[in-house]
Every structure is written in structure tokens, then in C-alpha cells.
Short mmCIF file of C-alpha atoms in Angstrom, two decimals:
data_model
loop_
_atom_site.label_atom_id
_atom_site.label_comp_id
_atom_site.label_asym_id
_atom_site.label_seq_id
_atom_site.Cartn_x
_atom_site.Cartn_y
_atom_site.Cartn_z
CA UNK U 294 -20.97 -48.03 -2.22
CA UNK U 295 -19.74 -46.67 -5.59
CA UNK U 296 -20.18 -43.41 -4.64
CA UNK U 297 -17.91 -43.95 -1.42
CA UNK U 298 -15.59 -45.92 -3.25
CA UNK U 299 -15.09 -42.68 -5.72
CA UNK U 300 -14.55 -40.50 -2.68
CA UNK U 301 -12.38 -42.98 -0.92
CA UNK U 302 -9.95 -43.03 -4.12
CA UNK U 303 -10.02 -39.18 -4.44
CA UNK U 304 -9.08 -38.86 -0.51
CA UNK U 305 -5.87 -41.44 -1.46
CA UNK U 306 -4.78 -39.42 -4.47
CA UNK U 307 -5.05 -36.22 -2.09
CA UNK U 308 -3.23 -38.01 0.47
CA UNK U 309 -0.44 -39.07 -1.93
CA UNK U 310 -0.24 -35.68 -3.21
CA UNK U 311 -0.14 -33.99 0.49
CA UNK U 312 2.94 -36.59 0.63
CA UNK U 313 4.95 -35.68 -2.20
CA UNK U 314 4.39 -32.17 -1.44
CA UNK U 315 5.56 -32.59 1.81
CA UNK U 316 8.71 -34.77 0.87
CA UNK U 317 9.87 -32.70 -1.96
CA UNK U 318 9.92 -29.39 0.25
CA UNK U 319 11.93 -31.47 2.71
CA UNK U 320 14.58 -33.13 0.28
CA UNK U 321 14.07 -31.96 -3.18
CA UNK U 322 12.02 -33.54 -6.28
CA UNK U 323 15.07 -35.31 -7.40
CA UNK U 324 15.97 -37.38 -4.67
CA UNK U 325 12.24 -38.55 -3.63
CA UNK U 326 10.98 -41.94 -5.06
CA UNK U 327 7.83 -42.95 -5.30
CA UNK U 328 8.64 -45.40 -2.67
CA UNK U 329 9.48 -42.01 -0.24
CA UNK U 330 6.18 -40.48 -1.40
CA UNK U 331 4.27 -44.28 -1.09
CA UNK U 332 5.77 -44.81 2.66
CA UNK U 333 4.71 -40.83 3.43
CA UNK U 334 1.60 -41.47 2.57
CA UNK U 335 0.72 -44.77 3.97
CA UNK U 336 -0.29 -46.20 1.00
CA UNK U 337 1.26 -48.69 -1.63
CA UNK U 338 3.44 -48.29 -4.78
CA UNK U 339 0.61 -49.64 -7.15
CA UNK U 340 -1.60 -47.19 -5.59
CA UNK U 341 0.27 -44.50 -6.95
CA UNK U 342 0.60 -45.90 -10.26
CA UNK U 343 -2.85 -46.05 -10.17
CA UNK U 344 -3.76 -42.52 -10.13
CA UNK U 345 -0.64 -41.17 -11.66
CA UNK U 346 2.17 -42.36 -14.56
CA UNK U 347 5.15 -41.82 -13.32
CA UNK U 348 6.70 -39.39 -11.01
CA UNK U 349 6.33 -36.23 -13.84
CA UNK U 350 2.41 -36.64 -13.65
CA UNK U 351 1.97 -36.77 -10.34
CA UNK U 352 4.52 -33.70 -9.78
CA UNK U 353 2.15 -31.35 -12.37
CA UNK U 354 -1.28 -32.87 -10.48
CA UNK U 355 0.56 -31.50 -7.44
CA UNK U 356 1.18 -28.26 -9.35
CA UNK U 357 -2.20 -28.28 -11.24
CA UNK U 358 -3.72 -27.96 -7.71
CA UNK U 359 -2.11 -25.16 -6.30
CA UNK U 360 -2.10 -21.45 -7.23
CA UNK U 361 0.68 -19.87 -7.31
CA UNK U 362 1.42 -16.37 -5.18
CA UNK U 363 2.43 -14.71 -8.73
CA UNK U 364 -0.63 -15.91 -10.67
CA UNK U 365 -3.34 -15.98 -8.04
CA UNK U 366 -3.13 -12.19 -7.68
CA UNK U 367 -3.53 -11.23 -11.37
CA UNK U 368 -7.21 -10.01 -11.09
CA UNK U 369 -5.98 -7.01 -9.41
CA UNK U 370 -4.51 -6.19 -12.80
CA UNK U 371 -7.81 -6.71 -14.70
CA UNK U 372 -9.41 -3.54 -14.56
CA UNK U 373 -9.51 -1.65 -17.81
CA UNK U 374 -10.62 1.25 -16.24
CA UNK U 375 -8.87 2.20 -13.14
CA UNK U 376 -7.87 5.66 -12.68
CA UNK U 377 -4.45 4.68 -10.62
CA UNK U 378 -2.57 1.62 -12.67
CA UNK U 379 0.26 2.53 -10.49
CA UNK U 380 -1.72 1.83 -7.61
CA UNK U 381 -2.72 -1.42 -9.51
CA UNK U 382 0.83 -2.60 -9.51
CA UNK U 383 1.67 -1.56 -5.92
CA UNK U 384 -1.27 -3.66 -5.00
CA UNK U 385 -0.52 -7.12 -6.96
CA UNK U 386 3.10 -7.10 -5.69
CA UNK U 387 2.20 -6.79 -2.31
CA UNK U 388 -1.07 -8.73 -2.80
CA UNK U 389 1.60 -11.42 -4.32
CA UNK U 390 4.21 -11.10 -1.18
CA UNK U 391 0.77 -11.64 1.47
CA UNK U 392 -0.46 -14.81 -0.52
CA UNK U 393 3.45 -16.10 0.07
CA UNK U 394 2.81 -15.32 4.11
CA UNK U 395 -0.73 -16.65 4.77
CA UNK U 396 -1.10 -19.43 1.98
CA UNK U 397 0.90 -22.28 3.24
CA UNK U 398 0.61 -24.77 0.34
CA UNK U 399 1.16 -21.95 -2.54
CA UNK U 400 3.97 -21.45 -0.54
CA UNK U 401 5.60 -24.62 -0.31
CA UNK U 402 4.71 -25.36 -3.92
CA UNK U 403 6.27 -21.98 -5.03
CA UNK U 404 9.36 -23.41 -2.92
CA UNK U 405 9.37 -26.85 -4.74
CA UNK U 406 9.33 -24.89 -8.20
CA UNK U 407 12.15 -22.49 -7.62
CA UNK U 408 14.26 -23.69 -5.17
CA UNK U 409 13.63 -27.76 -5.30
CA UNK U 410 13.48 -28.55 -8.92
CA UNK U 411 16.79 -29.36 -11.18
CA UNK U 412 16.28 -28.36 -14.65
CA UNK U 413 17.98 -30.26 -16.98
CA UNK U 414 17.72 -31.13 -20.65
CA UNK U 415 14.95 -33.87 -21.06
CA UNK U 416 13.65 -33.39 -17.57
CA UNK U 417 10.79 -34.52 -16.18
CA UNK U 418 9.72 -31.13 -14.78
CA UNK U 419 9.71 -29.70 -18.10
CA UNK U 420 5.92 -28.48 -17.53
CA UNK U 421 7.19 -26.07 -14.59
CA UNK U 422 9.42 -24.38 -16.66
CA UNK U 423 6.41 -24.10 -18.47
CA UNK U 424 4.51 -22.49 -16.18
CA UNK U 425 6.78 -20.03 -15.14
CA UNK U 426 7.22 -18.94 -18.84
CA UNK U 427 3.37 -18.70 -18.83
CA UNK U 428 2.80 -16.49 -15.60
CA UNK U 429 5.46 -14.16 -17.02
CA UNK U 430 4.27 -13.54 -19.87
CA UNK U 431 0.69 -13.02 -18.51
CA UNK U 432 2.68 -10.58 -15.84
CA UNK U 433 4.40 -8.73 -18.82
CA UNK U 434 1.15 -8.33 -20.78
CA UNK U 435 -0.76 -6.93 -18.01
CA UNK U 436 1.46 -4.94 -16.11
CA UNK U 437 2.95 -3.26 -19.67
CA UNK U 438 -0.86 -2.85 -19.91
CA UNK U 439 -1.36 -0.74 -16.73
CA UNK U 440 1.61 1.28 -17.54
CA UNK U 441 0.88 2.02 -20.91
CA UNK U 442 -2.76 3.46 -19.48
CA UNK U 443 -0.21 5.51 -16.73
CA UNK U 444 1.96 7.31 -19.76
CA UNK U 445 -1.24 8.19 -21.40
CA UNK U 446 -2.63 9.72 -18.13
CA UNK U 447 0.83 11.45 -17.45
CA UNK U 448 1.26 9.74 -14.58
CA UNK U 449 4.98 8.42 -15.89
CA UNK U 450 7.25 9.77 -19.17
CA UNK U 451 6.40 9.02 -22.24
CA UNK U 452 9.80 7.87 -22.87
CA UNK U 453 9.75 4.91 -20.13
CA UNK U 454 10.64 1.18 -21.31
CA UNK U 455 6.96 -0.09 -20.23
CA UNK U 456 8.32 -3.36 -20.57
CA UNK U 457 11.93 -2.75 -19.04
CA UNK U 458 9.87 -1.40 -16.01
CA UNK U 459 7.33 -4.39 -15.61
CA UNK U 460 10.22 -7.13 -15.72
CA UNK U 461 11.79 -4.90 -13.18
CA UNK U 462 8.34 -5.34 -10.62
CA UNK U 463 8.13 -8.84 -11.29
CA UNK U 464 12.42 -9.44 -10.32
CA UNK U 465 11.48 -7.53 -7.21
CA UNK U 466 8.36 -9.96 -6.10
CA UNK U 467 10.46 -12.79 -7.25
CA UNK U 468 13.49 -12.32 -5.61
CA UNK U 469 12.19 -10.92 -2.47
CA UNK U 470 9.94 -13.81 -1.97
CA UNK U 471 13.12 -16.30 -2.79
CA UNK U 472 15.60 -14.81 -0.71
CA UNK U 473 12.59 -15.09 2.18
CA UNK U 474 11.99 -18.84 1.76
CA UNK U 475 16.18 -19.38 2.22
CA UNK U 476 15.21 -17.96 6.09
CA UNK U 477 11.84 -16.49 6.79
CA UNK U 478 12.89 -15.34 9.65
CA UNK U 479 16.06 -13.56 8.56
CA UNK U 480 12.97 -10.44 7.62
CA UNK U 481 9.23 -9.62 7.43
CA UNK U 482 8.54 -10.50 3.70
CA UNK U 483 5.17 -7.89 4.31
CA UNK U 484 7.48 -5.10 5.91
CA UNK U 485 10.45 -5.45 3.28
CA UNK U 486 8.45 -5.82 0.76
CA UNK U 487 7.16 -1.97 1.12
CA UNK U 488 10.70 -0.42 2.16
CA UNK U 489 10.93 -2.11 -1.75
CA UNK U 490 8.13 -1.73 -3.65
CA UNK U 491 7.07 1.69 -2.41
CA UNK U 492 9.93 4.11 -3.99
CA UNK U 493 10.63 1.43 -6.62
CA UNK U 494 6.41 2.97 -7.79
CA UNK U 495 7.24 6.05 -7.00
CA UNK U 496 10.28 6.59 -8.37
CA UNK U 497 7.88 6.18 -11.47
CA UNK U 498 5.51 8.46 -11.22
CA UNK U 499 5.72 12.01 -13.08
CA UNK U 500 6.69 14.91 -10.74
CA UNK U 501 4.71 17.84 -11.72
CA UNK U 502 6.67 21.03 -13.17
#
């Protein structure tokens, strides 16, 4: 009975969590209660409170549980020894883009932390601005990694802002991946996102003499 009364409370929190998910794609963090999110999910206001603090907790257990298109892709990047880091970089940002597509819920998530959140001093969100902060800088260490490893191959000049460039790449997968979630049907976020990311790479690479 314990056992089943573990899984039972596990199923609610999921269930609350599928709710607020839901409700804050469809209206936007700040203007869903807990009430909304209690109502959506069928269960009551005390049951919420029970798993979760306030409205702040249970928004970073909904984050907490999703991966994110930027940061779920990062093990492309992880290979010390590749021959191509180019190649590497071409692959996360599309890798990044086709999570977006076929992942609904790091979709909607990514959604709810860009477009759906208000950030304001003393906010309750605080911890996505967090977040984001964190998956840059573990883009801009790894991708200045990768092209560090392509200037010493002579792949790209010596000369190049390593980190100018890898801000660049990660503007590109972030804005292209915004502007599709305003109307994903206005463009083919797979299609666009090579017309983009194709000379954008090769534009970097070192023509021979």
C-alpha cells in the first residue's frame, strides 16, 4: 500500500507539473495561479502546496525536468579528439534546431523560458535566468574549445575572435529557434536552419593559397 501510495503521489506531482506546463505556454507564467494550474490538473490547492512551496519551486521542478534543445546537444562538443571541430559545431546547431522539432516538451519549456517569463528585479524566476547564464557559458567554453583545436589545425586564421565567433553560433540557434516558436509555420526550422548555419561554418574555414 505504501509503495502505491508513493507512486500515486509522484503521478499527482507529474500531473500538476504537465498542468503548469501546459497553462504557462498558453497564457504566460505571470498570469497563472496556482488555482489555474490546481483546476488544470484536477487536483486541489493543498495538493500543490504539498509537493511544491510556492509557485517559484514548482516552476524550476518543471524546468529541472526538462532538457533543454541548447544543453541536451552538448555531447556532440565533447570530443577532444575530433579531426573536424567545424563539423562539431555544424552538428550541435543543427542537432540543437532537430531537438526544438521532434521534442515537444523541451520545446514548450524552451518557449516558457524565453518567450513566457517576465524578468524583473526580485523575481521569482530568478533560477531561469540562471540557467541560461549557465548553458552559455558551457556553450562558450566548448565551442571556443573546438575552434581553438580548428586554428591550430589551420582550418580557420589564427587571427579569428574564437570567442566573438562562438557567441555568433549560439545568436544564430537562438534566434532562429525564437523567431520559429512566434509561427512555426511561417518556415522549416530544419531547412532554414542550413540556408544559415552552412555558409555562416564555412565562411570560417581557411581557403587554401
Amino acid at each position: 500500500m505504501a509503495r502505491r501510495t508513493k507512486e500515486e503521489a509522484a503521478a499527482t506531482r507529474d500531473s500538476i507539473l504537465d498542468a503548469a506546463e501546459k497553462l504557462f505556454v498558453q497564457q504566460g507564467v505571470s498570469r497563472t495561479t496556482l488555482q489555474h494550474i490546481a483546476t488544470e490538473a484536477g487536483v486541489t490547492r493543498g495538493a500543490i502546496y504539498w509537493h511544491f512551496d510556492d509557485k517559484g519551486a514548482l516552476f524550476n521542478a518543471m524546468m529541472e525536468r526538462a532538457t533543454l534543445p541548447l544543453e541536451g546537444e552538448l555531447q556532440v562538443l565533447e570530443q577532444s579528439d575530433s579531426d573536424a571541430p567545424l563539423d562539431d559545431l555544424r552538428a550541435y546547431m543543427l542537432a540543437v534546431l532537430r531537438r526544438t522539432v521532434e521534442d515537444p516538451q523541451a520545446r514548450r519549456v524552451f518557449e516558457i523560458c524565453t518567450l513566457k517569463v517576465e524578468f524583473v528585479e526580485d523575481d521569482e524566476m530568478d533560477a531561469v535566468l540562471q540557467r541560461r547564464q549557465d548553458n552559455l557559458n558551457n556553450w562558450m567554453a566548448r565551442a571556443d574549445r573546438r575552434l581553438r583545436v580548428a586554428v591550430e589545425k589551420g582550418m580557420i586564421k589564427p587571427d579569428l575572435d574564437t570567442a566573438a565567433v562562438a557567441l555568433a553560433m549560439w545568436v544564430i540557434v537562438d534566434g532562429l529557434i525564437r523567431n520559429w516558436m512566434f509561427d512555426p509555420e511561417a518556415f522549416d526550422l530544419m531547412q532554414m536552419g542550413r540556408c544559415v548555419i552552412d555558409p555562416y561554418v564555412d565562411g570560417l574555414r581557411r581557403k587554401p593559397v
